[in-house]
Short mmCIF file of C-alpha atoms in Angstrom, two decimals:
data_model
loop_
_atom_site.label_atom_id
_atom_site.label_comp_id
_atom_site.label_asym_id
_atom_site.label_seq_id
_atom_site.Cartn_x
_atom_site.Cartn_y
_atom_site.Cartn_z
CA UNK V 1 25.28 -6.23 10.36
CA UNK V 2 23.50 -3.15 8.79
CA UNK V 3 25.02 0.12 10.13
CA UNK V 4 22.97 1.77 12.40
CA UNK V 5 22.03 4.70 9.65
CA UNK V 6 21.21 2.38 6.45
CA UNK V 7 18.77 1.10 9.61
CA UNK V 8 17.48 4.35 9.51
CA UNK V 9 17.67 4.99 5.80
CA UNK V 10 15.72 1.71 5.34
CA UNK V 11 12.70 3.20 8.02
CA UNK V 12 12.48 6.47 6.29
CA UNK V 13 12.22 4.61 2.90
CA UNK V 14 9.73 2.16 4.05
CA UNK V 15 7.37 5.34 5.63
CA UNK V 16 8.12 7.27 2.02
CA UNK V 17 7.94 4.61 -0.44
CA UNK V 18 5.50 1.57 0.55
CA UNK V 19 2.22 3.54 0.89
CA UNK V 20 2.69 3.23 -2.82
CA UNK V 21 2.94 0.07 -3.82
CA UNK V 22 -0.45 -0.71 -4.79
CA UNK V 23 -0.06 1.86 -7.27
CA UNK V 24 3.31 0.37 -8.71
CA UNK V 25 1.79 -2.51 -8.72
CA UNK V 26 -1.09 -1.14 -10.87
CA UNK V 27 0.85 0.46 -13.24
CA UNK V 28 3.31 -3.20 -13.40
CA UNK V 29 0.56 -5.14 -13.59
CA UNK V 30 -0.80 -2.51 -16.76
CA UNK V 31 2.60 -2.64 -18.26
CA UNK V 32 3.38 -6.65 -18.06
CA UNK V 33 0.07 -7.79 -18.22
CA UNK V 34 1.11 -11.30 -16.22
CA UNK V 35 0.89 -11.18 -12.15
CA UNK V 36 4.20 -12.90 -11.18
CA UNK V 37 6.21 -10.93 -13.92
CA UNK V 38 4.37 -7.92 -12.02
CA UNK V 39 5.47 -9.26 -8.47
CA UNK V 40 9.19 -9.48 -9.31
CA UNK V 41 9.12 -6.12 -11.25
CA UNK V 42 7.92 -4.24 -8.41
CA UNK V 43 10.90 -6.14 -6.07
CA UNK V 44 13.51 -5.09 -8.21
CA UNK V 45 11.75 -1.50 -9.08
CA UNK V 46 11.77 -0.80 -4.45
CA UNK V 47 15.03 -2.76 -4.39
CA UNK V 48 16.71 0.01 -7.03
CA UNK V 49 14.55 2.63 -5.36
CA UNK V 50 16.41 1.95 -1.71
CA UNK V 51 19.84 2.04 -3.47
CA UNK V 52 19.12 5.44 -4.93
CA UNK V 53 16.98 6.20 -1.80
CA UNK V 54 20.35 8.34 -1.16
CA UNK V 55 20.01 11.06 -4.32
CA UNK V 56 16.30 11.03 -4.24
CA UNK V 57 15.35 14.77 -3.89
CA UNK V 58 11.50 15.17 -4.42
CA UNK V 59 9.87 16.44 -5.21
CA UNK V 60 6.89 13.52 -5.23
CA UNK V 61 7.56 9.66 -4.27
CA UNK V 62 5.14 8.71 -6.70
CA UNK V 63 6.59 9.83 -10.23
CA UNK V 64 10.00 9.12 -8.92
CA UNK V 65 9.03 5.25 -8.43
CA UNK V 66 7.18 4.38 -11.59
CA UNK V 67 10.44 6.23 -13.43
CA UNK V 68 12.16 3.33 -11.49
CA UNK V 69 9.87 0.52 -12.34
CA UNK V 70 9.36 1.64 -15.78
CA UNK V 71 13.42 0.69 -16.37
CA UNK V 72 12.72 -2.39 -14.82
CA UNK V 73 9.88 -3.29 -17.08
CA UNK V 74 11.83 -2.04 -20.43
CA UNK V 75 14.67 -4.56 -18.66
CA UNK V 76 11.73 -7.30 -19.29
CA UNK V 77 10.69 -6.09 -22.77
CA UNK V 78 14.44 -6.83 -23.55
CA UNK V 79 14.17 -10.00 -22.08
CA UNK V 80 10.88 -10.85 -24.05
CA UNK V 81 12.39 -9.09 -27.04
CA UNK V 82 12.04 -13.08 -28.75
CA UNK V 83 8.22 -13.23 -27.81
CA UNK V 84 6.07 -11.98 -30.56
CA UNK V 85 3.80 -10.28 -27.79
CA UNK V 86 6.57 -8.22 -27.08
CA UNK V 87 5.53 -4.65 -26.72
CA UNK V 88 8.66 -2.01 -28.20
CA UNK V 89 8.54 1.40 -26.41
CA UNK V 90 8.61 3.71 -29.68
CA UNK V 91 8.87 7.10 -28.91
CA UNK V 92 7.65 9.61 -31.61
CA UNK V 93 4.90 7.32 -32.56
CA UNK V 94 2.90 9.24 -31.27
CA UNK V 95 4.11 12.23 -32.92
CA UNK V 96 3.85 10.21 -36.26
CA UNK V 97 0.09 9.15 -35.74
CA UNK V 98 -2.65 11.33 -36.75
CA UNK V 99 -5.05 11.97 -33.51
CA UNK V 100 -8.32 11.33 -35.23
CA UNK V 101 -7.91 8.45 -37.37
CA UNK V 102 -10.20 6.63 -35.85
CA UNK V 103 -12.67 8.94 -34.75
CA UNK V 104 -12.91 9.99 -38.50
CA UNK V 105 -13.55 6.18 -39.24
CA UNK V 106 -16.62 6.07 -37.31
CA UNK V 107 -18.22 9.65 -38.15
CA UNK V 108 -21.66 9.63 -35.73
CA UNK V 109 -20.38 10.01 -32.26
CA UNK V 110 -21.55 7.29 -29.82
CA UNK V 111 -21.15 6.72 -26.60
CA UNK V 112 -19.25 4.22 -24.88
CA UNK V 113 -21.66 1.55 -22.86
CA UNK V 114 -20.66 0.32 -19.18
CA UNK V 115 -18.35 -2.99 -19.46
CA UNK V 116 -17.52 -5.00 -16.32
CA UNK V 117 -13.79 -4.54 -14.94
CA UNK V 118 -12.12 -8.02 -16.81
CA UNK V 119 -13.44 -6.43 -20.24
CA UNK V 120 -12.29 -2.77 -19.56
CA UNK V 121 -9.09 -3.96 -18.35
CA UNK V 122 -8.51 -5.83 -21.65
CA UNK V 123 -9.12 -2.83 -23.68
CA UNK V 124 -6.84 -1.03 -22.02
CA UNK V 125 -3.79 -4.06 -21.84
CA UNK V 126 -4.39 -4.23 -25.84
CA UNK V 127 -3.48 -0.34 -26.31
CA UNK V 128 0.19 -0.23 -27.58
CA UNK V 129 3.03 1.69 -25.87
CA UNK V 130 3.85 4.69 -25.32
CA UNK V 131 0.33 5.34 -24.73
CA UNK V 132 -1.23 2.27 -22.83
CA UNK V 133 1.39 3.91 -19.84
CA UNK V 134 0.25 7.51 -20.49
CA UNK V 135 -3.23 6.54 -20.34
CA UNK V 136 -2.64 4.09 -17.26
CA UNK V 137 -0.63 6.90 -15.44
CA UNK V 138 -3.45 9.59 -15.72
CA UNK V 139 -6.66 7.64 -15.30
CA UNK V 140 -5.58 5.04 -12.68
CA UNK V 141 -2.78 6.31 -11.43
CA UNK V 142 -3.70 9.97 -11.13
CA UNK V 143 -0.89 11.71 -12.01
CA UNK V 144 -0.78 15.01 -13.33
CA UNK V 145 0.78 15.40 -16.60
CA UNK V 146 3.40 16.85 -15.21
CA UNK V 147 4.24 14.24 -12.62
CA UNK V 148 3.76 11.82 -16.08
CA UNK V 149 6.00 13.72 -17.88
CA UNK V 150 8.82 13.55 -15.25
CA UNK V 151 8.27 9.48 -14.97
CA UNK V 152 8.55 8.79 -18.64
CA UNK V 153 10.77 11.26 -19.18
CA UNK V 154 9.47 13.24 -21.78
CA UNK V 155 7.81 16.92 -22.26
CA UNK V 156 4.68 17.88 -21.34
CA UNK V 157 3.45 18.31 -24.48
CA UNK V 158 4.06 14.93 -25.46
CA UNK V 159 2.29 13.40 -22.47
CA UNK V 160 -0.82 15.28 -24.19
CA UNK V 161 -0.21 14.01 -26.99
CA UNK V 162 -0.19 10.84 -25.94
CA UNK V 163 -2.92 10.84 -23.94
CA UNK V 164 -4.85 12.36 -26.55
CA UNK V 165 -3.94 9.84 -28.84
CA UNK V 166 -4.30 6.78 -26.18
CA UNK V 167 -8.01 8.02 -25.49
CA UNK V 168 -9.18 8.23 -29.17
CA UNK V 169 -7.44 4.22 -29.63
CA UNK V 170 -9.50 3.23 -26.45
CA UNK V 171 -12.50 4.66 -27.46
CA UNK V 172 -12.41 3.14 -30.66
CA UNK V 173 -11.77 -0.55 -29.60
CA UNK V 174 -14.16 -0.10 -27.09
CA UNK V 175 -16.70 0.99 -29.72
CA UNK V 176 -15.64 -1.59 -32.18
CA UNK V 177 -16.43 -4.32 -29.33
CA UNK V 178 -19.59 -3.19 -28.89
CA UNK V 179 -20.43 -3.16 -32.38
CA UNK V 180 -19.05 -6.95 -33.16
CA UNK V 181 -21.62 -7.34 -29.82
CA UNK V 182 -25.00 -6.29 -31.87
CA UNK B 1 -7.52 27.38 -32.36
CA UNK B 2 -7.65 24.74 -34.88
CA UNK B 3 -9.51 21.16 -34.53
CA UNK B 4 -6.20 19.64 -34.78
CA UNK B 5 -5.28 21.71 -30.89
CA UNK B 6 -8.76 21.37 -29.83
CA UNK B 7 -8.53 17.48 -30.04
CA UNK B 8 -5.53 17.56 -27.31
CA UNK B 9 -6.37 20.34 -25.42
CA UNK B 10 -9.75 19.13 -24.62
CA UNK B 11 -8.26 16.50 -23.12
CA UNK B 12 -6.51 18.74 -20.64
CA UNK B 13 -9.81 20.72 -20.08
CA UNK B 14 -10.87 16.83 -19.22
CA UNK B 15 -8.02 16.55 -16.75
CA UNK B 16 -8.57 19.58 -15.25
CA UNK B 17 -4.80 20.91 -16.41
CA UNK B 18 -5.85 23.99 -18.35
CA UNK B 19 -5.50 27.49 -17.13
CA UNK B 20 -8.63 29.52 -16.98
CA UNK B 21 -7.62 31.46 -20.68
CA UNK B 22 -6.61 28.57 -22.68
CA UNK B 23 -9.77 26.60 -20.85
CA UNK B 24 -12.04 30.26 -22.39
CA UNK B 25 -10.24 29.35 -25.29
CA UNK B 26 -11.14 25.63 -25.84
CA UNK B 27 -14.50 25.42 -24.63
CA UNK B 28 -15.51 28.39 -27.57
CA UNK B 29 -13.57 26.44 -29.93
CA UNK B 30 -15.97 23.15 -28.49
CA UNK B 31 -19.09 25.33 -28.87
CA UNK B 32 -18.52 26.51 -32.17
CA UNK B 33 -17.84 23.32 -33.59
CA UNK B 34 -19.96 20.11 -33.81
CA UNK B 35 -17.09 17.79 -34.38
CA UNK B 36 -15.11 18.84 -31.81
CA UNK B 37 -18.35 19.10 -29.32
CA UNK B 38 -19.41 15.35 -30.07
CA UNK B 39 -15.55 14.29 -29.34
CA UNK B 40 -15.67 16.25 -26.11
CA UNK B 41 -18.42 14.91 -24.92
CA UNK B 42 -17.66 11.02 -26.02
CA UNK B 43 -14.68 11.21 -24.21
CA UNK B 44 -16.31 13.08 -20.75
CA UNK B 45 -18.72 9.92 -20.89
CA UNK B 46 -15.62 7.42 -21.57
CA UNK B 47 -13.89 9.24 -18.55
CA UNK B 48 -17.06 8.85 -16.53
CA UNK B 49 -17.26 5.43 -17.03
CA UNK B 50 -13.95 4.72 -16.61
CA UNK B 51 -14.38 6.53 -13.60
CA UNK B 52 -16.96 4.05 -11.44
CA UNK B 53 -14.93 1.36 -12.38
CA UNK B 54 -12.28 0.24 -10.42
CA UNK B 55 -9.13 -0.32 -12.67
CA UNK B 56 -6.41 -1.02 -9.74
CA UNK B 57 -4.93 -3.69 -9.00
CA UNK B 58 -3.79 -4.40 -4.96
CA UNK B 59 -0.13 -5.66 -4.53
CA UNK B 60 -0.74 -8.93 -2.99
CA UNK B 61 0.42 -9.61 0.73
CA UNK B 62 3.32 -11.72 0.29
CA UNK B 63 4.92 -9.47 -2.14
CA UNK B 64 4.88 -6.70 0.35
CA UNK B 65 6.35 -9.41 2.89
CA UNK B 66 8.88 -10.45 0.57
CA UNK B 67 9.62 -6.52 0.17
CA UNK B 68 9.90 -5.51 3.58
CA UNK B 69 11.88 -8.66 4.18
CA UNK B 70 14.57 -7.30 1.42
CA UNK B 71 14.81 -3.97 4.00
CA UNK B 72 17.68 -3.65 6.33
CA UNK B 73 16.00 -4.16 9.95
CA UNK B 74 17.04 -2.56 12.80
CA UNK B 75 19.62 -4.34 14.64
CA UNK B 76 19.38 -4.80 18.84
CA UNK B 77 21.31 -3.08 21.25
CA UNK B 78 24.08 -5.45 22.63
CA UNK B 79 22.73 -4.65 26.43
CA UNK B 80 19.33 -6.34 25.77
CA UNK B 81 21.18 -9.43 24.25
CA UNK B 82 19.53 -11.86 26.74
CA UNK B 83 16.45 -10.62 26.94
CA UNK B 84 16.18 -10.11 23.48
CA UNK B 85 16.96 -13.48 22.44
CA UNK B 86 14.63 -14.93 24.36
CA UNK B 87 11.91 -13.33 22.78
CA UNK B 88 13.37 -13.37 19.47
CA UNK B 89 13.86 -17.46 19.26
CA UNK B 90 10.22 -17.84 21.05
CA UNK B 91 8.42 -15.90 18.23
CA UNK B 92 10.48 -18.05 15.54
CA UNK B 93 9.75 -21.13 17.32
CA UNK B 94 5.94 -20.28 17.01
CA UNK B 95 5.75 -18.61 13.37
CA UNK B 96 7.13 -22.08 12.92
CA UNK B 97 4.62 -23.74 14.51
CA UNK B 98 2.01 -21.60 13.51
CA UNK B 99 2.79 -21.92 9.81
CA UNK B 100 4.32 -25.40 9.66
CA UNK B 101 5.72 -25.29 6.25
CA UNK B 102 7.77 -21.89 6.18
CA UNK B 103 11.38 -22.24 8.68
CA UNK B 104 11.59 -19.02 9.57
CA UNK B 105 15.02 -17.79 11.43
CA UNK B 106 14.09 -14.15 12.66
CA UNK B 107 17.51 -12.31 13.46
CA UNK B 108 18.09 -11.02 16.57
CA UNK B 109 17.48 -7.54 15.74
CA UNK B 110 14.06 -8.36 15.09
CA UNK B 111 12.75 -7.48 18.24
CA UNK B 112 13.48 -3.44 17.12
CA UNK B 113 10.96 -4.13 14.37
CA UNK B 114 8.70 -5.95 16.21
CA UNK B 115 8.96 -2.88 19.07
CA UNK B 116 8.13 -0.91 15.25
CA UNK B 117 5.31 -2.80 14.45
CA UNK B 118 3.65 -2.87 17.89
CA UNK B 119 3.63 1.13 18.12
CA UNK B 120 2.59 1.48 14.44
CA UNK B 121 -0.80 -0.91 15.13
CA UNK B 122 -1.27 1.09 18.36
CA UNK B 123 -0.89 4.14 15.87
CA UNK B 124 -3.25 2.69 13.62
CA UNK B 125 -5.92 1.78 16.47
CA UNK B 126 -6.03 5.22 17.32
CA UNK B 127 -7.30 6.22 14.17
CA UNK B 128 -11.43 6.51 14.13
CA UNK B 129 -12.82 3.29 14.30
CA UNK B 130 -10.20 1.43 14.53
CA UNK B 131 -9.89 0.64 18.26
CA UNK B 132 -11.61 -2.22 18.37
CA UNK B 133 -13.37 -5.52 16.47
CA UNK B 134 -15.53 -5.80 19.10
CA UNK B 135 -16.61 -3.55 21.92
CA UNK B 136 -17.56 -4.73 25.30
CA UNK B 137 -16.61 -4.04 29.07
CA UNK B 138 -17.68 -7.42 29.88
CA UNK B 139 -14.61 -9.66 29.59
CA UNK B 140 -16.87 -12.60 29.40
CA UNK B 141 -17.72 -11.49 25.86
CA UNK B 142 -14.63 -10.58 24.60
CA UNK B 143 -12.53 -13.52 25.54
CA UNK B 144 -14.68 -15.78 23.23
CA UNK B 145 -14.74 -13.34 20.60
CA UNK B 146 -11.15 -14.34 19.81
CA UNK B 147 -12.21 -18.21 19.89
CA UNK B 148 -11.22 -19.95 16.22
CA UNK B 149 -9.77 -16.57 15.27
CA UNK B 150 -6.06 -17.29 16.96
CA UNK B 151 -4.13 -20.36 17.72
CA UNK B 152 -4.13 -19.00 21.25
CA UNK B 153 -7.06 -16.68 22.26
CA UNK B 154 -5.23 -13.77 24.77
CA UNK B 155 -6.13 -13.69 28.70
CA UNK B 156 -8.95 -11.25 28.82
CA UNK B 157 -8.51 -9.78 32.22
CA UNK B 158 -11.68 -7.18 33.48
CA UNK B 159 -8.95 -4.49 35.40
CA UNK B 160 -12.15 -1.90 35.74
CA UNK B 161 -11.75 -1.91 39.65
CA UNK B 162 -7.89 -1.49 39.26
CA UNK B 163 -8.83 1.64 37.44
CA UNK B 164 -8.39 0.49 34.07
CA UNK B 165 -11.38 0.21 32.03
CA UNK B 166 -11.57 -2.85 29.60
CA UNK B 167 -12.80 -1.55 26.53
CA UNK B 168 -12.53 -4.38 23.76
CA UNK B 169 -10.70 -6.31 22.02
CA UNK B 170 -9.22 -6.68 18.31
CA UNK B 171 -7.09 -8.58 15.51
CA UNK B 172 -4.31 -6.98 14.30
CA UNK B 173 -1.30 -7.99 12.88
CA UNK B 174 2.13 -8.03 13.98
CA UNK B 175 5.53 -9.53 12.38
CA UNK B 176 3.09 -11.25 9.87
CA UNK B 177 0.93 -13.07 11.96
CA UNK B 178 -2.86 -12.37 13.38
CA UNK B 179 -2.34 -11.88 16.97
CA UNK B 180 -4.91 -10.44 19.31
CA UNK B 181 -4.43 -7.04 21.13
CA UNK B 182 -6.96 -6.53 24.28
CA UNK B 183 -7.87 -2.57 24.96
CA UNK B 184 -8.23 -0.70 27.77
CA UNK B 185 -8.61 3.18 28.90
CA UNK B 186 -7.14 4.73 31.72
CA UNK B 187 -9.13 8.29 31.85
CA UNK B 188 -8.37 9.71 28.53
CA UNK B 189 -5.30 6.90 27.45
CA UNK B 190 -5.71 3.97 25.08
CA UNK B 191 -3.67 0.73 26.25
CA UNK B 192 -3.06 -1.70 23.56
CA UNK B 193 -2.12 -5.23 25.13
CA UNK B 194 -0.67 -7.48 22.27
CA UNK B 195 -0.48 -11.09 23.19
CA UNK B 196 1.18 -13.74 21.17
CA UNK B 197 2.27 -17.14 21.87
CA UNK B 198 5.60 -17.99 21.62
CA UNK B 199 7.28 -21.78 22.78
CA UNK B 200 8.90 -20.39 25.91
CA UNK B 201 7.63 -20.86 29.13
CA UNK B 202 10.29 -19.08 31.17
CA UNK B 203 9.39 -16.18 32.89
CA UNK B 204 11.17 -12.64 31.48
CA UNK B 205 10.53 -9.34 33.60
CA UNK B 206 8.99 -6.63 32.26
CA UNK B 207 10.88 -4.31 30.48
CA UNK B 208 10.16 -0.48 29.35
CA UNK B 209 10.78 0.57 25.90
CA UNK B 210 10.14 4.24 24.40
CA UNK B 211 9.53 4.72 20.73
CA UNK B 212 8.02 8.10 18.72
CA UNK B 213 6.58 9.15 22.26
CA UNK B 214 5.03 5.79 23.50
CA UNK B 215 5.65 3.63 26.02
CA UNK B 216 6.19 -0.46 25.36
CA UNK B 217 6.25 -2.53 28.22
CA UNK B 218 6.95 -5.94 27.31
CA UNK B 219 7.02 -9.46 29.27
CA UNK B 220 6.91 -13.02 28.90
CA UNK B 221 4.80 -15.63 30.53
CA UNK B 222 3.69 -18.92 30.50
CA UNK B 223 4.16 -19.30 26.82
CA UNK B 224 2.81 -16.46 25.94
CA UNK B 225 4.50 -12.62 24.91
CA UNK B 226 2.89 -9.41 25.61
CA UNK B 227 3.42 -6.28 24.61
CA UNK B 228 1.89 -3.34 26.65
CA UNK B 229 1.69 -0.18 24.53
CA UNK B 230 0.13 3.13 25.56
CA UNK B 231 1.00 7.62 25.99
CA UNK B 232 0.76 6.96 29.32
CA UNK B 233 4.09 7.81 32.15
CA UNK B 234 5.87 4.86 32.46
CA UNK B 235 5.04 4.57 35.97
CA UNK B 236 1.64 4.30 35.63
CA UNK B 237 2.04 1.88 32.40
CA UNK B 238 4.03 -0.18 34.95
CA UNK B 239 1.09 -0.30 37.54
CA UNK B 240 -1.12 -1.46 34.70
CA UNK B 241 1.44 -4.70 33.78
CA UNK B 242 1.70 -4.89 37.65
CA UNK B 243 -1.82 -5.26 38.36
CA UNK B 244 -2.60 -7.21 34.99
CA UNK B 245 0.44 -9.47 36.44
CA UNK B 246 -1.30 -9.99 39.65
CA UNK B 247 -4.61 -10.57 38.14
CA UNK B 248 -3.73 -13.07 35.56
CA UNK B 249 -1.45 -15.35 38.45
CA UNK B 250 -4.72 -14.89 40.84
CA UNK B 251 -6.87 -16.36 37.52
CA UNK B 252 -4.07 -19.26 36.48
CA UNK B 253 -4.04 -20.37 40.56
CA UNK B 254 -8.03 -20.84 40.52
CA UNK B 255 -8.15 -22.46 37.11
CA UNK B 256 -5.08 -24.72 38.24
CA UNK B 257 -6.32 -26.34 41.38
#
């Protein structure tokens, strides 16, 4: 029998943390890219969340959560480590990578054209890590880069880095698509 | 500034992150130079784009089942054992029947969520427009609203000359199943009556409940439990089971002989 205040524990986690779970899902679904792997992710990631429900001090649900589920996905990257599709969290890549490269490869700026949802969410499931997350975090998630920064747990500067970086790589696949579509 | 700042920090002028300076700062770096102008505005379009589309995903229902079933619920107070029970086995009994596939054993404690649930979808109906599915003072029109939309559709009782004003009627959803909640007014109050079927057809008394401010008064009849859920005094909420009682054994005499 539960004791009467993990009862209450358990009702002021439910009222804090479940509003959210269409956006851990998001962000799971983003980071997996297969549904059921995405379903049992975000189980574990509000199962860990209640049993550290305790220490959890703000200040925002949100970040706090997807810092949670992102262990649990890098627990699944482990466990795909075999699978040639697996997807290595490198950090400093970004550092390493010059912003522009690809911006320089196609000099006359165009813009992108309207896809339909499947297609744009394919463009942004091929982006590689750290930055698929970054990107995923800001645009759909609508974080602030500081509320990014404390979920990956990394400075603020590299979250703009990142982003910076994740944009260009988007940009540039997305233009590339619609160039193989002429 | 240099190109190689001005390609990250117009991504933060993007986001809306900069300060007003550094924002001075990067948008006459961006009108001085071409390159840096023609990225800005590639990725403002991009963003745009990005923008009208919707990119989220929703967490499908049964995951949020499964995670609210992995919660510790809140366990019954050993007073209301017997009444409790009753109502607890007659709503596993029917999620059994009603789902035929799934055996469900609800725990005792249950009931404390249900009593939960029930006062959050009262919450919920308070909010604009969410009162009721469909709107009439005419109980002849609401009863077959709920036709083909329940196993069992709820007793629709007009209490207008009791003094409580039907108002309509609605779905909602309570321990994970589509039940049907019947609305009334008493001058400025909402009533929410929740009626689901359950396998019992003993008779339990009403009993009052108080949770976050409201009142719940709960009963069980001829196979069917209800849930009466309003700001209203007690007393008064007890009038309105008392005369919705009266009404509904006055209807179930006529249609029985």
């Amino acid at each position: 029998m539960p004791a009467t205040d993990d009862v209450q524990k358990a009702q002021r986690f439910r009222e804090a943390a479940l509003p959210y779970l269409d956006d851990v899902y998001t962000l799971a679904r983003y980071l997996l890219r297969d549904a059921s792997d995405a379903e049992d992710a975000v189980q574990e990631c509000y199962l860990r969340a209640l049993k550290h429900f305790d220490s959890y001090r703000g200040p925002a649900m949100k970040p706090w959560l997807f810092a949670i589920l992102r262990n649990v996905c890098n627990a699944e990257y482990a466990r795909r480590a075999h699978r040639p599709s697996a997807i290595e969290d490198t950090p400093g890549a970004a550092e390493q990578t010059p912003l522009w490269q690809e911006a320089e490869a196609s000099p006359e700026t165009e813009m992108v054209r309207s896809r339909d949802v499947g297609a744009i969410r394919k463009l942004i499931d091929a982006l590689a890590e750290p930055f698929k997350e970054t990107f995923v975090l800001r645009e759909i998630n609508n974080l602030s880069y500081r509320e990014i920064a404390e979920a990956v747990g990394a400075p603020v500067g590299t979250v703009m880095s990142r982003l910076a970086r994740a944009r260009a790589m988007l940009r540039a696949a997305w233009m590339a698509e619609e160039e193989q579509a002429k | 500034m240099t190109c190689d700042e001005a390609r990250i920090l117009l991504h933060a002028l993007l986001d809306s992150e900069l300060d007003a300076g550094h924002a001075r700062e990067i948008e006459s770096h961006i009108a001085s130079c071409p390159d840096c102008a023609a990225e800005f505005a590639a990725q403002r379009e991009m963003q745009r784009v990005l923008a009208e589309t919707n990119l989220r995903y929703t967490a499908p229902a049964s995951l949020r089942a499964r995670i609210e079933a992995s919660l510790p619920q809140p366990q019954r107070q050993p007073t209301r054992r017997s009444v409790l029970r009753g109502f607890a086995m007659g709503s596993a009994v029917s999620a059994l029947a009603a789902t035929g596939v799934v055996a469900v054993v609800l725990r005792q404690d249950d009931q404390q969520r249900i009593l939960s649930e029930v006062v959050s979808a009262h919450l919920r109906s308070l909010q604009a427009g969410h009162l009721t599915d469909v709107v009439s003072t005419d109980q002849h029109t609401v009863k077959p609203w709920f036709n083909g939309k329940l196993d069992v559709a709820p007793p629709v009782i007009d209490l207008t000359a009791q003094g409580f004003t039907l108002v309509g009627g609605r779905l909602d959803y309570i321990d994970a199943r589509a039940i049907g909640a019947v609305v009334y007014r008493r001058r400025q109050h909402v009533i929410n009556l929740f009626v689901s079927q359950t396998s019992s057809t003993e008779h339990r008394p009403p009993k009052t409940q108080t949770m976050q401010g409201f009142n719940c008064r709960r009963w069980g009849e001829r196979g069917l439990n209800f849930w009466a859920v309003s700001d209203l005094g007690a007393d008064e909420l007890a009038e309105f089971v008392d005369k919705f009682e009266a009404a509904m054994a006055k209807v179930e005499g006529k249609s029985g002989s």
